[in-house]
Short mmCIF file of C-alpha atoms in Angstrom, two decimals:
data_model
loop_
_atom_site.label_atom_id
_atom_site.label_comp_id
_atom_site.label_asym_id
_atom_site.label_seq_id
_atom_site.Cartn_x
_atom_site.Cartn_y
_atom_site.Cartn_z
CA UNK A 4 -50.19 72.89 131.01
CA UNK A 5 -50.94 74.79 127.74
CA UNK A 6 -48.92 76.09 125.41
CA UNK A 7 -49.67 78.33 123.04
CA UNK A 8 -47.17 79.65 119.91
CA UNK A 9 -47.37 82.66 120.00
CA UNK A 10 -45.41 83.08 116.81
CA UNK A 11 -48.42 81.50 115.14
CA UNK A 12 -51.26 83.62 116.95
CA UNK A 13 -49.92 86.82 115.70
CA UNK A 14 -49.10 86.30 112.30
CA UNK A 15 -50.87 88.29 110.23
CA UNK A 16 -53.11 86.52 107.77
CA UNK A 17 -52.18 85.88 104.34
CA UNK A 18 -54.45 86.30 101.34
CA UNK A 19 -53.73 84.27 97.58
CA UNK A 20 -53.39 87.29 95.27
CA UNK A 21 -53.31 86.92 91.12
CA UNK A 22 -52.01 89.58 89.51
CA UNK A 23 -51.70 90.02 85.66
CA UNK A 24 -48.40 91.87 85.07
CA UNK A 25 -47.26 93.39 81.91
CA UNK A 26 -44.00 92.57 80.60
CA UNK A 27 -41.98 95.92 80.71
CA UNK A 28 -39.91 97.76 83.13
CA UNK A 29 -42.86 100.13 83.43
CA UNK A 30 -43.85 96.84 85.74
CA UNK A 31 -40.32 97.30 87.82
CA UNK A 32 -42.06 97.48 91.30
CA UNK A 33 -43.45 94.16 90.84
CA UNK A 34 -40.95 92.22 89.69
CA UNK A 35 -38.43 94.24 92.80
CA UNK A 36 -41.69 93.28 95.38
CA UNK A 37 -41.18 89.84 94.22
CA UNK A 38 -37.04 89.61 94.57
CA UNK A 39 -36.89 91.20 97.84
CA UNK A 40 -39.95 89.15 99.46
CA UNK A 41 -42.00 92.35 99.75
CA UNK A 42 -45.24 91.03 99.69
CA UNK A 43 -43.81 89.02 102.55
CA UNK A 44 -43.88 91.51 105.34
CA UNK A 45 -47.48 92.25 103.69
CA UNK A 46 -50.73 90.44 104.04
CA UNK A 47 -50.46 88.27 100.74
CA UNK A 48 -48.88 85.70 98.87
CA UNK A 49 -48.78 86.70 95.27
CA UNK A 50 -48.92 84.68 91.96
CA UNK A 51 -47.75 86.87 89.23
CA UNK A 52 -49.30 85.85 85.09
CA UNK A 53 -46.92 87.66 82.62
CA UNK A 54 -48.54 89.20 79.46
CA UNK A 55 -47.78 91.52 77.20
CA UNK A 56 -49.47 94.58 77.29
CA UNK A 57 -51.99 96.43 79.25
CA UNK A 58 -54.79 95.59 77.35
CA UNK A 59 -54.40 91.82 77.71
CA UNK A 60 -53.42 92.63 81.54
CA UNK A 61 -56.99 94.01 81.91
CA UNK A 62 -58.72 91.39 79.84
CA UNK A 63 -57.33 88.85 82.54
CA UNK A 64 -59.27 90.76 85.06
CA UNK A 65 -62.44 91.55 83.21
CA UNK A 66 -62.98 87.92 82.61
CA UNK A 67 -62.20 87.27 86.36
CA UNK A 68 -58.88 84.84 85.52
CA UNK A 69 -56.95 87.61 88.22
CA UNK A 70 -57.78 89.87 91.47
CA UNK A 71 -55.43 92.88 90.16
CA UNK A 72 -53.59 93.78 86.58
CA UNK A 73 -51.14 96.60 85.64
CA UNK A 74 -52.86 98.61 82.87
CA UNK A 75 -52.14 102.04 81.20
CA UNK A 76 -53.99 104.78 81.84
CA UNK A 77 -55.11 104.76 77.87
CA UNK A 78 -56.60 101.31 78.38
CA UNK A 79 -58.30 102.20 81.38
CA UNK A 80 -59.81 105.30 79.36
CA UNK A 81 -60.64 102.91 76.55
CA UNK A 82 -62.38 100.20 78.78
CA UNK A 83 -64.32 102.63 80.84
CA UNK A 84 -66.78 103.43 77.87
CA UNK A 85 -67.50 99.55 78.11
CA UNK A 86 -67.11 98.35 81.04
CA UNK A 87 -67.78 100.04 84.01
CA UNK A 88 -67.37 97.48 86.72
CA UNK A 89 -63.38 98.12 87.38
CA UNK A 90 -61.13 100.61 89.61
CA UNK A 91 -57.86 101.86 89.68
CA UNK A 92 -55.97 101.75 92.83
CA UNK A 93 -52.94 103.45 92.29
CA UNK A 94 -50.32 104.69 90.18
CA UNK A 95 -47.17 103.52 90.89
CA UNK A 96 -44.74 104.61 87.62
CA UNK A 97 -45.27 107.29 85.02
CA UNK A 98 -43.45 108.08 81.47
CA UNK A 99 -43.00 110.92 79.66
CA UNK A 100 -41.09 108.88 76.80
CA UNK A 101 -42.15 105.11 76.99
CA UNK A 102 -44.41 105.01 73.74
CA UNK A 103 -42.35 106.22 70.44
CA UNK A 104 -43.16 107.20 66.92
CA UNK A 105 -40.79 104.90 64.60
CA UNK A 106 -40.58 105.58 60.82
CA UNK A 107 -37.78 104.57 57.98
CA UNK A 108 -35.35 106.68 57.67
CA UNK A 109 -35.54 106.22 53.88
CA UNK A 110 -38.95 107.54 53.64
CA UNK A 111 -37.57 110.44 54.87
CA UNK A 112 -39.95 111.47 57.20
CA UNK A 113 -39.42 114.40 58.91
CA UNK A 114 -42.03 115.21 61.22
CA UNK A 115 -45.81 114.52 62.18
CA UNK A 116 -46.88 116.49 59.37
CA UNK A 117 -45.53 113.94 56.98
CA UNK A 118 -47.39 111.36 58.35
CA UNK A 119 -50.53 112.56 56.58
CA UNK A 120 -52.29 109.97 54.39
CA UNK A 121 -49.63 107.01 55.52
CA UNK A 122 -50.24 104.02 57.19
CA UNK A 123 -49.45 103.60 60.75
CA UNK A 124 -48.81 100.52 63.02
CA UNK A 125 -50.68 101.16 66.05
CA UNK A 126 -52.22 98.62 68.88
CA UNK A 127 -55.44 99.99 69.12
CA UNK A 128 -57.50 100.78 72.55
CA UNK A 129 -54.01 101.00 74.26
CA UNK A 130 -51.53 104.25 74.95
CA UNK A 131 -50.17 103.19 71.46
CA UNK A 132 -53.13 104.65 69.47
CA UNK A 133 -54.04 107.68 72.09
CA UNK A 134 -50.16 109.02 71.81
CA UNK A 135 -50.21 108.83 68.21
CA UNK A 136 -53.18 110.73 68.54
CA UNK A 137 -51.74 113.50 70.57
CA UNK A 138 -48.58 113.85 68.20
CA UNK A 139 -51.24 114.07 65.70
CA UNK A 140 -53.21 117.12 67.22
CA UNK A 141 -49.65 118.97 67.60
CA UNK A 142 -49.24 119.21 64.06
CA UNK A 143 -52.83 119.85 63.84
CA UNK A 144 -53.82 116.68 62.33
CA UNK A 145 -56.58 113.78 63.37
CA UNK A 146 -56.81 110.29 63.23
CA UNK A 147 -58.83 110.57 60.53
CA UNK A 148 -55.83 111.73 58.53
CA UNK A 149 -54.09 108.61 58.61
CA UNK A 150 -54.53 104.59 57.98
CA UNK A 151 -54.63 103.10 61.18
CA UNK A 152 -53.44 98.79 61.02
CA UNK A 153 -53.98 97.19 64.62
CA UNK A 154 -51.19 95.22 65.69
CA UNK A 155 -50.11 92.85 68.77
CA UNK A 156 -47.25 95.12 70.21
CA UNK A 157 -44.78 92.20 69.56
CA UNK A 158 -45.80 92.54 65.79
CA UNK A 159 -45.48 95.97 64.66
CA UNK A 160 -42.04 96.07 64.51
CA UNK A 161 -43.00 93.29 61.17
CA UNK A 162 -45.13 95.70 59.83
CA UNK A 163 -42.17 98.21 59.37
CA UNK A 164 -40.07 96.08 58.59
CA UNK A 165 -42.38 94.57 55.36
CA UNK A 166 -43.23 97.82 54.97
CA UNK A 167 -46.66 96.97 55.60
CA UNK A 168 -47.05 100.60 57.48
CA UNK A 169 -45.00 103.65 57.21
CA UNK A 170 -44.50 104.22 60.63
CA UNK A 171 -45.20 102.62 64.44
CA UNK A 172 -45.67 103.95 67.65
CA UNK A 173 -44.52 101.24 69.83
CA UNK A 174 -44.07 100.80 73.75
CA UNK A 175 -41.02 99.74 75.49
CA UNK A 176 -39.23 97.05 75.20
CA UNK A 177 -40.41 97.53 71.01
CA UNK A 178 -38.79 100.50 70.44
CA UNK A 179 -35.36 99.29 71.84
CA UNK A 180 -35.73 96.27 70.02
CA UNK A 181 -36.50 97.83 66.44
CA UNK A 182 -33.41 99.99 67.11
CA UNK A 183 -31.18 96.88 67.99
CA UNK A 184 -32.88 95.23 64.62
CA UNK A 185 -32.60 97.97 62.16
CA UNK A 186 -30.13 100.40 63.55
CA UNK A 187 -29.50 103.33 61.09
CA UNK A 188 -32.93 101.97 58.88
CA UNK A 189 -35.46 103.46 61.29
CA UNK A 190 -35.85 107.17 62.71
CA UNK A 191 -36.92 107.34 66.49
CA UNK A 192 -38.09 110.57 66.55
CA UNK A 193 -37.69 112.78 69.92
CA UNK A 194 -40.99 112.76 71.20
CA UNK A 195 -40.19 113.61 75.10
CA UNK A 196 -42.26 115.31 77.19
CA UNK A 197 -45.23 115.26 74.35
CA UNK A 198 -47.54 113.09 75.98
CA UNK A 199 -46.86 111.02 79.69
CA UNK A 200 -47.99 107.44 80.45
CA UNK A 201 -48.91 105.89 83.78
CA UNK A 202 -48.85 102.42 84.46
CA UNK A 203 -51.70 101.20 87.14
CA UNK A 204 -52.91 98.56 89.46
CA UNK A 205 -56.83 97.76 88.49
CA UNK A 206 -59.15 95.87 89.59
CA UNK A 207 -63.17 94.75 89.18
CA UNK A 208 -64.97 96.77 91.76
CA UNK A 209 -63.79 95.86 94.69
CA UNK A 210 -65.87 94.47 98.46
CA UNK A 211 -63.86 95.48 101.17
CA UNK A 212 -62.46 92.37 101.40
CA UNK A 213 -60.81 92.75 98.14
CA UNK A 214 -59.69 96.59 99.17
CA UNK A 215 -57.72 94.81 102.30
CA UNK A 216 -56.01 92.35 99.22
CA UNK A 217 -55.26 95.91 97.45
CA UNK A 218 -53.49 97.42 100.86
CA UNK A 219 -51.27 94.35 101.25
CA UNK A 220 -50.27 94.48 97.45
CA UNK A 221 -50.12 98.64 97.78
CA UNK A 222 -47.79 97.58 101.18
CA UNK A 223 -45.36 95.64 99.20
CA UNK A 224 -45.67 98.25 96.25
CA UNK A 225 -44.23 100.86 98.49
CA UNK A 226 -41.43 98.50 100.31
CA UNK A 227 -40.59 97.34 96.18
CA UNK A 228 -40.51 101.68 95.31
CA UNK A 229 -38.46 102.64 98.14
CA UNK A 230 -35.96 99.93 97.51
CA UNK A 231 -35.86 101.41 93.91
CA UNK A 232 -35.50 104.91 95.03
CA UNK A 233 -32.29 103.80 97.26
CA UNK A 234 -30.47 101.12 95.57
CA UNK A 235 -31.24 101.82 91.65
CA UNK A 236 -28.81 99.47 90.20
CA UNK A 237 -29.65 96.72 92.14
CA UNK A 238 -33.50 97.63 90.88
CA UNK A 239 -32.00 97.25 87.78
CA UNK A 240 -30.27 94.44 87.83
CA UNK A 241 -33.62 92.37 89.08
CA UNK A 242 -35.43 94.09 85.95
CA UNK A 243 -32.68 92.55 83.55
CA UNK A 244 -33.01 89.22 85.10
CA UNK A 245 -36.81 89.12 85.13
CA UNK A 246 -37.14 90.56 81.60
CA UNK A 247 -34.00 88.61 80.02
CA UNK A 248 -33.01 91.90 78.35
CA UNK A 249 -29.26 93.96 78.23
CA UNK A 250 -28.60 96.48 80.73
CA UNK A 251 -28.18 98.89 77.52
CA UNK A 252 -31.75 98.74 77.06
CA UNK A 253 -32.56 99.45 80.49
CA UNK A 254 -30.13 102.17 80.98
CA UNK A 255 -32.25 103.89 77.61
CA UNK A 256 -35.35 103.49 79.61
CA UNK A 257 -34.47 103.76 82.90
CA UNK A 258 -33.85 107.90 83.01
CA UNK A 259 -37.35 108.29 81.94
CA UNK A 260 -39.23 106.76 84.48
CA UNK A 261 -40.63 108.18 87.57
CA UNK A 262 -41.83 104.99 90.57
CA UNK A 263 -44.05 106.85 92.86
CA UNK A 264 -47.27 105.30 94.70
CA UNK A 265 -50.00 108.03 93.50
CA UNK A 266 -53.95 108.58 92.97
CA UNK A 267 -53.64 112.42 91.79
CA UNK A 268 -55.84 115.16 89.80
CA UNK A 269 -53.45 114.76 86.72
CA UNK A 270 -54.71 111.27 86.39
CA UNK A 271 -57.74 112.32 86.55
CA UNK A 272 -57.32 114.52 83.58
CA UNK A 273 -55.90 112.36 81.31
CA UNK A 274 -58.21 109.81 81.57
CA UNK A 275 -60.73 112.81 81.47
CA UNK A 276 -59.37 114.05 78.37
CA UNK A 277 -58.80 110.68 76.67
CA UNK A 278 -62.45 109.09 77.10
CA UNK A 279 -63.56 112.77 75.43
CA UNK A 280 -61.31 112.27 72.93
CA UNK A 281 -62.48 108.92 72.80
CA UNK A 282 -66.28 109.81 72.48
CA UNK A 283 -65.68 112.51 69.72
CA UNK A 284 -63.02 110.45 67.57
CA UNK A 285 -64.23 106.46 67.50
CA UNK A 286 -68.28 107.27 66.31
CA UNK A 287 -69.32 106.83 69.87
CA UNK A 288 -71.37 110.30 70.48
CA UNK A 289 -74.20 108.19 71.53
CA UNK A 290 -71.70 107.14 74.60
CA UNK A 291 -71.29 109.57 77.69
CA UNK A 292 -68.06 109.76 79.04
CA UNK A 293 -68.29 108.27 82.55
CA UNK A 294 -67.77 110.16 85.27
CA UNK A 295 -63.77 109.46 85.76
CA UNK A 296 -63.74 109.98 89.38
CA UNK A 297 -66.00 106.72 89.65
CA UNK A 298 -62.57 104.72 87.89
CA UNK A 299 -60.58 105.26 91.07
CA UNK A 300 -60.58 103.90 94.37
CA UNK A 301 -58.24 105.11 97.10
CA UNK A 302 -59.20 103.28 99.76
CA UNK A 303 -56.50 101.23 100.43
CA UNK A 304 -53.73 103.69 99.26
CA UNK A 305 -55.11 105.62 101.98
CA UNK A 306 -54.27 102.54 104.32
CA UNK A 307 -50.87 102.60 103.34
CA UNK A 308 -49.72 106.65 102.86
CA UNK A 309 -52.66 108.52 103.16
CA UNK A 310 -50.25 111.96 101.35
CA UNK A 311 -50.05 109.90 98.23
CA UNK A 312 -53.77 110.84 97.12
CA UNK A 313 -54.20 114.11 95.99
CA UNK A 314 -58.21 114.43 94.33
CA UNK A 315 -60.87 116.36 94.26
CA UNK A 316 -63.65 114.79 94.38
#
């Protein structure tokens, strides 16, 4: 007689994923997906690398070491003009107040204006240098107007401190951490709402076999978000553990966050207005801004909630 387990003959098939994930609770969905098997009741089995920042994220993928990578919109901007050859899938946070301009308070600097002819800590080609950028045009100031000294993020809180630069513009967790450092000795200045930041799951240009890997990962994106959305302090307790940070820093960044699975218009514009900016700002007239809607693919966030895309194309 034959027997068949059926158990085995309908379980789904399970793809090896690598995935390059910045560490910062910008990459909360991830490190939830992880904790609560997510990817599980998905199509893949996930090995996570931990970096710091976007831009190494990206680098992973560009040099083929990964399948995905979380990545800022900014370094997507600032790749796209050269390299061509990568997509973004989906948003799946956004931050009005995750990047911060830092400055001593001795120096007595009291706004952006002030910042003209000083040295500033940024890490260039990543949100870090396009947000000072934007505080910059506020005040009605360029680039050009200031020093710029690249830094690793890890490293410009040094710079400060030395007094190597006048001022940084850090991400998260390097703003909480030069506040826990030097207290009362550094100003953060209120920079909310000024200029938002989306995190984003990229690949290289994907063959439709790597669009089904992006639906499984998008699948366990959306279980990770949902669990989030209802049960925030467990969300946050999983962040704390995976990090190995206080729950005081992640109640400062927590309120500013947004987890939502997107591929919308207003990403299209900032990465629209940032490659311009881009073009205009770093001597690169002789490059043409790519056509943004080519950096997006929404195939296989289609797959998973097909109201999630909102683009014109």
């Amino acid at each position: 007689m034959l027997s068949v387990n059926l158990n085995n003959f309908w379980q789904t098939e399970k793809y090896p994923v690598s995935i390059a994930v910045s560490k910062t609770p910008l990459s909360a969905p991830f490190y939830v997906a992880q904790s609560i098997n997510a990817f599980d009741s998905s199509c893949v089995t996930v090995d996570f690398e931990h970096v710091i920042g976007g831009r190494a994220a990206f680098s992973k993928v560009l040099l083929g070491e990964v399948d995905f990578a979380t990545s800022s919109d900014s370094v997507i901007a600032f790749q796209s003009l050269t390299q061509q050859t990568f997509v973004t899938h989906a948003m799946f946070v956004q931050s009005d107040n995750d990047v911060k301009l830092i400055t001593r308070t001795e120096d007595n600097i009291k706004e952006v204006a002030n910042l003209k002819g000083k040295n500033i800590g940024v890490t260039k080609q990543t949100s870090s240098e396009y947000f000072l950028r934007t505080l910059l045009a506020i005040d009605g100031l360029d680039i050009a107007d200031v020093n710029l000294i690249d830094y690793e993020p890890e490293q410009l809180i040094n710079g400060l401190m030395n007094k190597d630069v006048d001022a940084i513009t850090p991400w998260e967790p390097f703003a909480f951490q030069s506040h826990q450092i030097l207290d009362d000795k550094i100003t953060i200045h209120d920079t909310k709402n000024l200029n938002t930041l989306s995190f984003n799951l990229i690949s290289l240009t994907p063959d439709l076999a790597s669009i089904e890997k992006a639906k499984c990962v998008i699948q366990g994106l959306n279980t990770a978000i949902n669990y989030i959305a209802s049960r925030p302090e467990d969300a946050k307790e999983i962040v704390i553990k995976e990090l190995g940070v206080s729950a005081e820093f992640i109640n400062w960044v927590w309120p500013d966050y947004i987890f939502k699975l997107e591929l919308n218009q207003s990403l299209l514009l900032n990465l629209k207005s940032q490659t311009t900016w881009l073009t205009e700002s770093h001597e690169l007239s002789n490059i043409t801004p790519p056509d943004v809607v080519q950096l997006v693919d929404s195939r296989a966030i289609l797959q998973v909630n097909p109201s999630a895309v909102n683009i014109n194309y």
